[in-house]
mmCIF file of C-alpha atoms in Angstrom:
data_model
loop_
_atom_site.group_PDB
_atom_site.id
_atom_site.type_symbol
_atom_site.label_atom_id
_atom_site.label_comp_id
_atom_site.label_asym_id
_atom_site.label_seq_id
_atom_site.Cartn_x
_atom_site.Cartn_y
_atom_site.Cartn_z
ATOM 1 C CA UNK A 9 18.742 8.584 2.388
ATOM 2 C CA UNK A 10 15.291 6.753 1.957
ATOM 3 C CA UNK A 11 13.943 6.462 -1.335
ATOM 4 C CA UNK A 12 10.721 8.506 -0.824
ATOM 5 C CA UNK A 13 10.929 11.091 2.206
ATOM 6 C CA UNK A 14 7.193 12.297 3.600
ATOM 7 C CA UNK A 15 6.623 14.465 6.699
ATOM 8 C CA UNK A 16 4.139 12.094 8.627
ATOM 9 C CA UNK A 17 2.625 15.374 10.550
ATOM 10 C CA UNK A 18 0.352 15.014 11.994
ATOM 11 C CA UNK A 19 -1.489 17.702 9.815
ATOM 12 C CA UNK A 20 -4.981 19.055 11.297
ATOM 13 C CA UNK A 21 -6.685 21.717 9.689
ATOM 14 C CA UNK A 22 -10.379 22.903 9.596
ATOM 15 C CA UNK A 23 -12.899 21.792 7.476
ATOM 16 C CA UNK A 24 -13.259 23.483 3.996
ATOM 17 C CA UNK A 25 -9.207 24.247 4.007
ATOM 18 C CA UNK A 26 -6.922 23.083 1.471
ATOM 19 C CA UNK A 27 -4.933 19.940 2.370
ATOM 20 C CA UNK A 28 -1.322 20.014 0.934
ATOM 21 C CA UNK A 29 0.563 16.834 1.230
ATOM 22 C CA UNK A 30 4.195 16.396 -0.578
ATOM 23 C CA UNK A 31 6.889 13.885 -0.774
ATOM 24 C CA UNK A 32 10.126 13.891 -2.398
ATOM 25 C CA UNK A 33 12.289 11.098 -3.963
ATOM 26 C CA UNK A 34 15.683 10.090 -5.059
ATOM 27 C CA UNK A 35 15.260 7.022 -7.637
ATOM 28 C CA UNK A 36 15.352 8.823 -11.170
ATOM 29 C CA UNK A 37 13.888 5.526 -12.251
ATOM 30 C CA UNK A 38 10.407 6.122 -10.939
ATOM 31 C CA UNK A 39 7.904 6.531 -13.396
ATOM 32 C CA UNK A 40 4.670 6.295 -11.917
ATOM 33 C CA UNK A 41 3.415 8.129 -9.089
ATOM 34 C CA UNK A 42 0.480 7.127 -6.646
ATOM 35 C CA UNK A 43 -1.364 8.327 -3.678
ATOM 36 C CA UNK A 44 -3.553 6.246 -1.793
ATOM 37 C CA UNK A 45 -5.514 7.244 1.214
ATOM 38 C CA UNK A 46 -5.580 4.684 4.389
ATOM 39 C CA UNK A 47 -8.172 4.762 6.904
ATOM 40 C CA UNK A 48 -7.367 3.519 10.395
ATOM 41 C CA UNK A 49 -7.364 -0.754 10.155
ATOM 42 C CA UNK A 50 -8.155 -0.908 6.721
ATOM 43 C CA UNK A 51 -5.843 -1.399 3.232
ATOM 44 C CA UNK A 52 -4.817 1.538 1.157
ATOM 45 C CA UNK A 53 -7.129 2.855 -1.150
ATOM 46 C CA UNK A 54 -5.881 4.347 -4.738
ATOM 47 C CA UNK A 55 -6.534 7.867 -5.029
ATOM 48 C CA UNK A 56 -4.443 9.119 -7.762
ATOM 49 C CA UNK A 57 -2.273 7.836 -10.271
ATOM 50 C CA UNK A 58 0.002 9.709 -12.563
ATOM 51 C CA UNK A 59 2.673 8.850 -15.112
ATOM 52 C CA UNK A 60 4.167 12.085 -16.217
ATOM 53 C CA UNK A 61 4.916 15.762 -14.997
ATOM 54 C CA UNK A 62 2.219 18.111 -14.527
ATOM 55 C CA UNK A 63 -1.267 18.311 -12.858
ATOM 56 C CA UNK A 64 -3.969 15.981 -12.540
ATOM 57 C CA UNK A 65 -7.319 16.474 -11.104
ATOM 58 C CA UNK A 66 -10.091 14.278 -10.153
ATOM 59 C CA UNK A 67 -12.787 15.968 -7.837
ATOM 60 C CA UNK A 68 -11.506 17.983 -5.040
ATOM 61 C CA UNK A 69 -7.920 16.100 -5.479
ATOM 62 C CA UNK A 70 -5.080 17.308 -7.653
ATOM 63 C CA UNK A 71 -2.017 15.635 -7.933
ATOM 64 C CA UNK A 72 1.310 17.173 -9.097
ATOM 65 C CA UNK A 73 4.375 15.634 -10.200
ATOM 66 C CA UNK A 74 7.705 17.720 -11.005
ATOM 67 C CA UNK A 75 10.235 14.821 -12.028
ATOM 68 C CA UNK A 76 13.021 17.313 -12.569
ATOM 69 C CA UNK A 77 13.219 18.406 -8.801
ATOM 70 C CA UNK A 78 11.767 14.783 -8.111
ATOM 71 C CA UNK A 79 8.746 16.340 -5.889
ATOM 72 C CA UNK A 80 5.340 15.272 -5.965
ATOM 73 C CA UNK A 81 2.384 16.776 -4.112
ATOM 74 C CA UNK A 82 -1.226 16.259 -3.425
ATOM 75 C CA UNK A 83 -4.074 19.029 -3.001
ATOM 76 C CA UNK A 84 -7.271 18.199 -1.271
ATOM 77 C CA UNK A 85 -9.825 21.264 -1.810
ATOM 78 C CA UNK A 86 -12.899 21.899 0.195
ATOM 79 C CA UNK A 87 -11.554 19.408 2.483
ATOM 80 C CA UNK A 88 -14.299 17.333 4.633
ATOM 81 C CA UNK A 89 -14.257 15.404 8.011
ATOM 82 C CA UNK A 90 -14.349 12.117 6.222
ATOM 83 C CA UNK A 91 -10.829 13.112 4.751
ATOM 84 C CA UNK A 92 -9.498 12.521 7.863
ATOM 85 C CA UNK A 93 -6.938 9.705 7.406
ATOM 86 C CA UNK A 94 -3.369 8.567 6.382
ATOM 87 C CA UNK A 95 -2.134 9.521 2.741
ATOM 88 C CA UNK A 96 0.726 7.621 1.350
ATOM 89 C CA UNK A 97 2.810 8.826 -1.534
ATOM 90 C CA UNK A 98 4.170 5.524 -3.432
ATOM 91 C CA UNK A 99 6.045 6.292 -6.755
ATOM 92 C CA UNK A 100 7.029 3.014 -8.717
ATOM 93 C CA UNK A 101 9.705 2.135 -11.477
ATOM 94 C CA UNK A 102 8.208 0.163 -14.424
ATOM 95 C CA UNK A 103 7.253 -2.791 -12.612
ATOM 96 C CA UNK A 104 4.862 -1.047 -10.300
ATOM 97 C CA UNK A 105 7.005 -2.052 -7.258
ATOM 98 C CA UNK A 106 5.573 0.572 -5.016
ATOM 99 C CA UNK A 107 8.249 2.682 -2.556
ATOM 100 C CA UNK A 108 6.081 4.111 -0.065
ATOM 101 C CA UNK A 109 6.498 7.483 1.953
ATOM 102 C CA UNK A 110 6.000 7.407 5.621
ATOM 103 C CA UNK A 111 2.344 8.703 5.184
ATOM 104 C CA UNK A 112 0.933 11.469 6.657
ATOM 105 C CA UNK A 113 -1.854 11.681 9.099
ATOM 106 C CA UNK A 114 -4.289 14.242 8.456
ATOM 107 C CA UNK A 115 -7.405 15.589 10.651
ATOM 108 C CA UNK A 116 -9.944 17.523 9.133
ATOM 109 C CA UNK A 117 -11.788 19.582 12.181
ATOM 110 C CA UNK A 118 -15.736 19.734 11.983
ATOM 111 C CA UNK B 6 -14.089 -2.604 -10.766
ATOM 112 C CA UNK B 7 -10.492 -3.616 -9.291
ATOM 113 C CA UNK B 8 -11.603 -5.291 -5.961
ATOM 114 C CA UNK B 9 -9.204 -7.343 -4.071
ATOM 115 C CA UNK B 10 -10.535 -9.509 -1.403
ATOM 116 C CA UNK B 11 -8.397 -10.560 1.427
ATOM 117 C CA UNK B 12 -9.333 -12.923 4.147
ATOM 118 C CA UNK B 13 -9.514 -13.499 7.124
ATOM 119 C CA UNK B 14 -9.786 -9.750 8.026
ATOM 120 C CA UNK B 15 -8.401 -10.624 11.907
ATOM 121 C CA UNK B 16 -6.913 -13.714 13.113
ATOM 122 C CA UNK B 17 -5.751 -14.743 16.849
ATOM 123 C CA UNK B 18 -3.651 -17.820 16.760
ATOM 124 C CA UNK B 19 -1.087 -19.646 19.410
ATOM 125 C CA UNK B 20 2.637 -19.294 19.266
ATOM 126 C CA UNK B 21 3.969 -22.474 16.852
ATOM 127 C CA UNK B 22 0.965 -22.656 14.705
ATOM 128 C CA UNK B 23 0.913 -21.906 10.934
ATOM 129 C CA UNK B 24 -2.075 -19.100 9.688
ATOM 130 C CA UNK B 25 -2.983 -18.834 6.004
ATOM 131 C CA UNK B 26 -4.074 -15.677 4.285
ATOM 132 C CA UNK B 27 -6.057 -15.421 1.283
ATOM 133 C CA UNK B 28 -5.715 -12.644 -1.225
ATOM 134 C CA UNK B 29 -8.322 -13.098 -4.374
ATOM 135 C CA UNK B 30 -8.876 -10.357 -7.626
ATOM 136 C CA UNK B 31 -12.205 -10.505 -7.639
ATOM 137 C CA UNK B 32 -13.186 -8.768 -10.862
ATOM 138 C CA UNK B 33 -9.580 -8.959 -12.999
ATOM 139 C CA UNK B 34 -6.767 -11.564 -13.606
ATOM 140 C CA UNK B 35 -3.800 -10.210 -11.454
ATOM 141 C CA UNK B 36 -0.497 -10.967 -13.091
ATOM 142 C CA UNK B 37 1.402 -9.617 -10.282
ATOM 143 C CA UNK B 38 0.550 -9.964 -6.496
ATOM 144 C CA UNK B 39 2.232 -8.355 -3.578
ATOM 145 C CA UNK B 40 2.620 -9.157 0.011
ATOM 146 C CA UNK B 41 3.073 -6.232 2.539
ATOM 147 C CA UNK B 42 3.486 -5.853 6.254
ATOM 148 C CA UNK B 43 2.678 -3.233 8.369
ATOM 149 C CA UNK B 44 3.423 -2.247 12.091
ATOM 150 C CA UNK B 45 1.348 0.703 14.002
ATOM 151 C CA UNK B 46 2.059 3.968 12.785
ATOM 152 C CA UNK B 47 4.435 2.872 10.228
ATOM 153 C CA UNK B 48 4.099 2.761 6.510
ATOM 154 C CA UNK B 49 4.134 -0.395 4.335
ATOM 155 C CA UNK B 50 6.967 -2.774 3.694
ATOM 156 C CA UNK B 51 7.136 -4.697 1.053
ATOM 157 C CA UNK B 52 7.599 -8.829 1.920
ATOM 158 C CA UNK B 53 7.521 -10.507 -1.458
ATOM 159 C CA UNK B 54 6.435 -10.254 -5.104
ATOM 160 C CA UNK B 55 4.537 -13.080 -6.388
ATOM 161 C CA UNK B 56 3.648 -14.030 -10.083
ATOM 162 C CA UNK B 57 1.205 -16.748 -11.156
ATOM 163 C CA UNK B 58 2.770 -20.147 -11.673
ATOM 164 C CA UNK B 59 6.236 -19.221 -10.124
ATOM 165 C CA UNK B 60 8.090 -18.583 -7.130
ATOM 166 C CA UNK B 61 7.893 -15.808 -5.385
ATOM 167 C CA UNK B 62 10.287 -13.015 -5.073
ATOM 168 C CA UNK B 63 11.569 -12.251 -1.102
ATOM 169 C CA UNK B 64 12.836 -8.701 -0.022
ATOM 170 C CA UNK B 65 16.110 -8.795 1.855
ATOM 171 C CA UNK B 66 15.462 -9.966 5.008
ATOM 172 C CA UNK B 67 12.126 -11.615 5.104
ATOM 173 C CA UNK B 68 12.528 -15.124 5.614
ATOM 174 C CA UNK B 69 10.847 -17.433 2.678
ATOM 175 C CA UNK B 70 10.741 -20.489 4.632
ATOM 176 C CA UNK B 71 8.589 -18.617 7.322
ATOM 177 C CA UNK B 72 6.220 -16.622 4.955
ATOM 178 C CA UNK B 73 5.268 -19.147 2.325
ATOM 179 C CA UNK B 74 3.730 -17.661 -0.536
ATOM 180 C CA UNK B 75 1.708 -19.668 -3.287
ATOM 181 C CA UNK B 76 0.137 -17.829 -6.460
ATOM 182 C CA UNK B 77 -1.481 -20.737 -7.608
ATOM 183 C CA UNK B 78 -3.561 -19.077 -10.181
ATOM 184 C CA UNK B 79 -4.259 -15.573 -11.686
ATOM 185 C CA UNK B 80 -7.105 -14.668 -9.109
ATOM 186 C CA UNK B 81 -5.643 -16.002 -5.968
ATOM 187 C CA UNK B 82 -2.255 -16.005 -3.706
ATOM 188 C CA UNK B 83 -1.805 -17.225 -0.520
ATOM 189 C CA UNK B 84 0.406 -16.101 2.536
ATOM 190 C CA UNK B 85 1.223 -19.020 4.979
ATOM 191 C CA UNK B 86 3.038 -17.961 8.192
ATOM 192 C CA UNK B 87 4.674 -21.036 9.727
ATOM 193 C CA UNK B 88 5.585 -21.506 13.181
ATOM 194 C CA UNK B 89 4.165 -18.111 14.000
ATOM 195 C CA UNK B 90 5.644 -16.540 17.119
ATOM 196 C CA UNK B 91 4.330 -13.374 18.901
ATOM 197 C CA UNK B 92 7.301 -10.953 17.100
ATOM 198 C CA UNK B 93 4.934 -11.803 13.775
ATOM 199 C CA UNK B 94 2.054 -10.009 14.986
ATOM 200 C CA UNK B 95 1.179 -7.608 12.549
ATOM 201 C CA UNK B 96 -1.181 -6.221 9.782
ATOM 202 C CA UNK B 97 -0.623 -8.050 6.381
ATOM 203 C CA UNK B 98 -2.045 -6.584 3.486
ATOM 204 C CA UNK B 99 -1.958 -7.933 -0.299
ATOM 205 C CA UNK B 100 -2.234 -5.839 -3.442
ATOM 206 C CA UNK B 101 -2.930 -7.025 -6.763
ATOM 207 C CA UNK B 102 -2.707 -5.429 -10.280
ATOM 208 C CA UNK B 103 -3.436 -6.005 -13.975
ATOM 209 C CA UNK B 104 -0.749 -5.422 -16.585
ATOM 210 C CA UNK B 105 0.032 -1.873 -16.976
ATOM 211 C CA UNK B 106 -2.339 -0.728 -14.234
ATOM 212 C CA UNK B 107 -1.750 0.403 -10.587
ATOM 213 C CA UNK B 108 -1.965 -1.674 -7.497
ATOM 214 C CA UNK B 109 -5.072 -2.162 -5.582
ATOM 215 C CA UNK B 110 -5.046 -3.347 -1.822
ATOM 216 C CA UNK B 111 -7.075 -5.580 0.246
ATOM 217 C CA UNK B 112 -8.273 -4.585 3.514
ATOM 218 C CA UNK B 113 -5.537 -6.209 5.423
ATOM 219 C CA UNK B 114 -5.323 -9.185 7.958
ATOM 220 C CA UNK B 115 -4.593 -8.243 11.456
ATOM 221 C CA UNK B 116 -2.452 -11.085 12.897
ATOM 222 C CA UNK B 117 -2.366 -11.505 16.570
ATOM 223 C CA UNK B 118 0.110 -14.529 17.733
ATOM 224 C CA UNK B 119 -0.125 -15.259 21.626
#
């Protein structure tokens, strides 16, 4: 079993829709939960960073963490074509050694 | 803030030669730098963890004599792919962080070995 499970998609939505992404993990030592966005041929860009269960909102992005069920989510409201990218969940233990999910490829259709 | 610069962005080399990739943290001192490798349509695979002034820690299956990592200062780490072969062709990405902060990534180096 992989440490981090993420559905690779692809996921295609119309502009303005809510994008829902999620991951499950198995390592109880994970303390930090990051979401990265990666455009083709570019390095990952940090989108969201949380360290506790609950919700964190930043503009159109909301990250949710449920440590009891080891489930993490990212929601993108009012999606735009520029949100088309691969989204990577990346939990980490205290040393920030990230474990990446497979990445979900999202396409937002204009 | 938290900008990580990686150079070169792409490189083509002949089989048997060595290639050096630089990773710099531009506006912060990086206590730790990580090197990743990414094949097409796959996620990032950690190769090694680098702390300034000490030897890098390599992940299982990564040849430390082939992938030489030097972390000479708090703002610079280098990865040298020695005696490169076509199977080493990949997207190499570095990341850096300050203490108690999440990772920020460079824009990657696409290596093609002919």
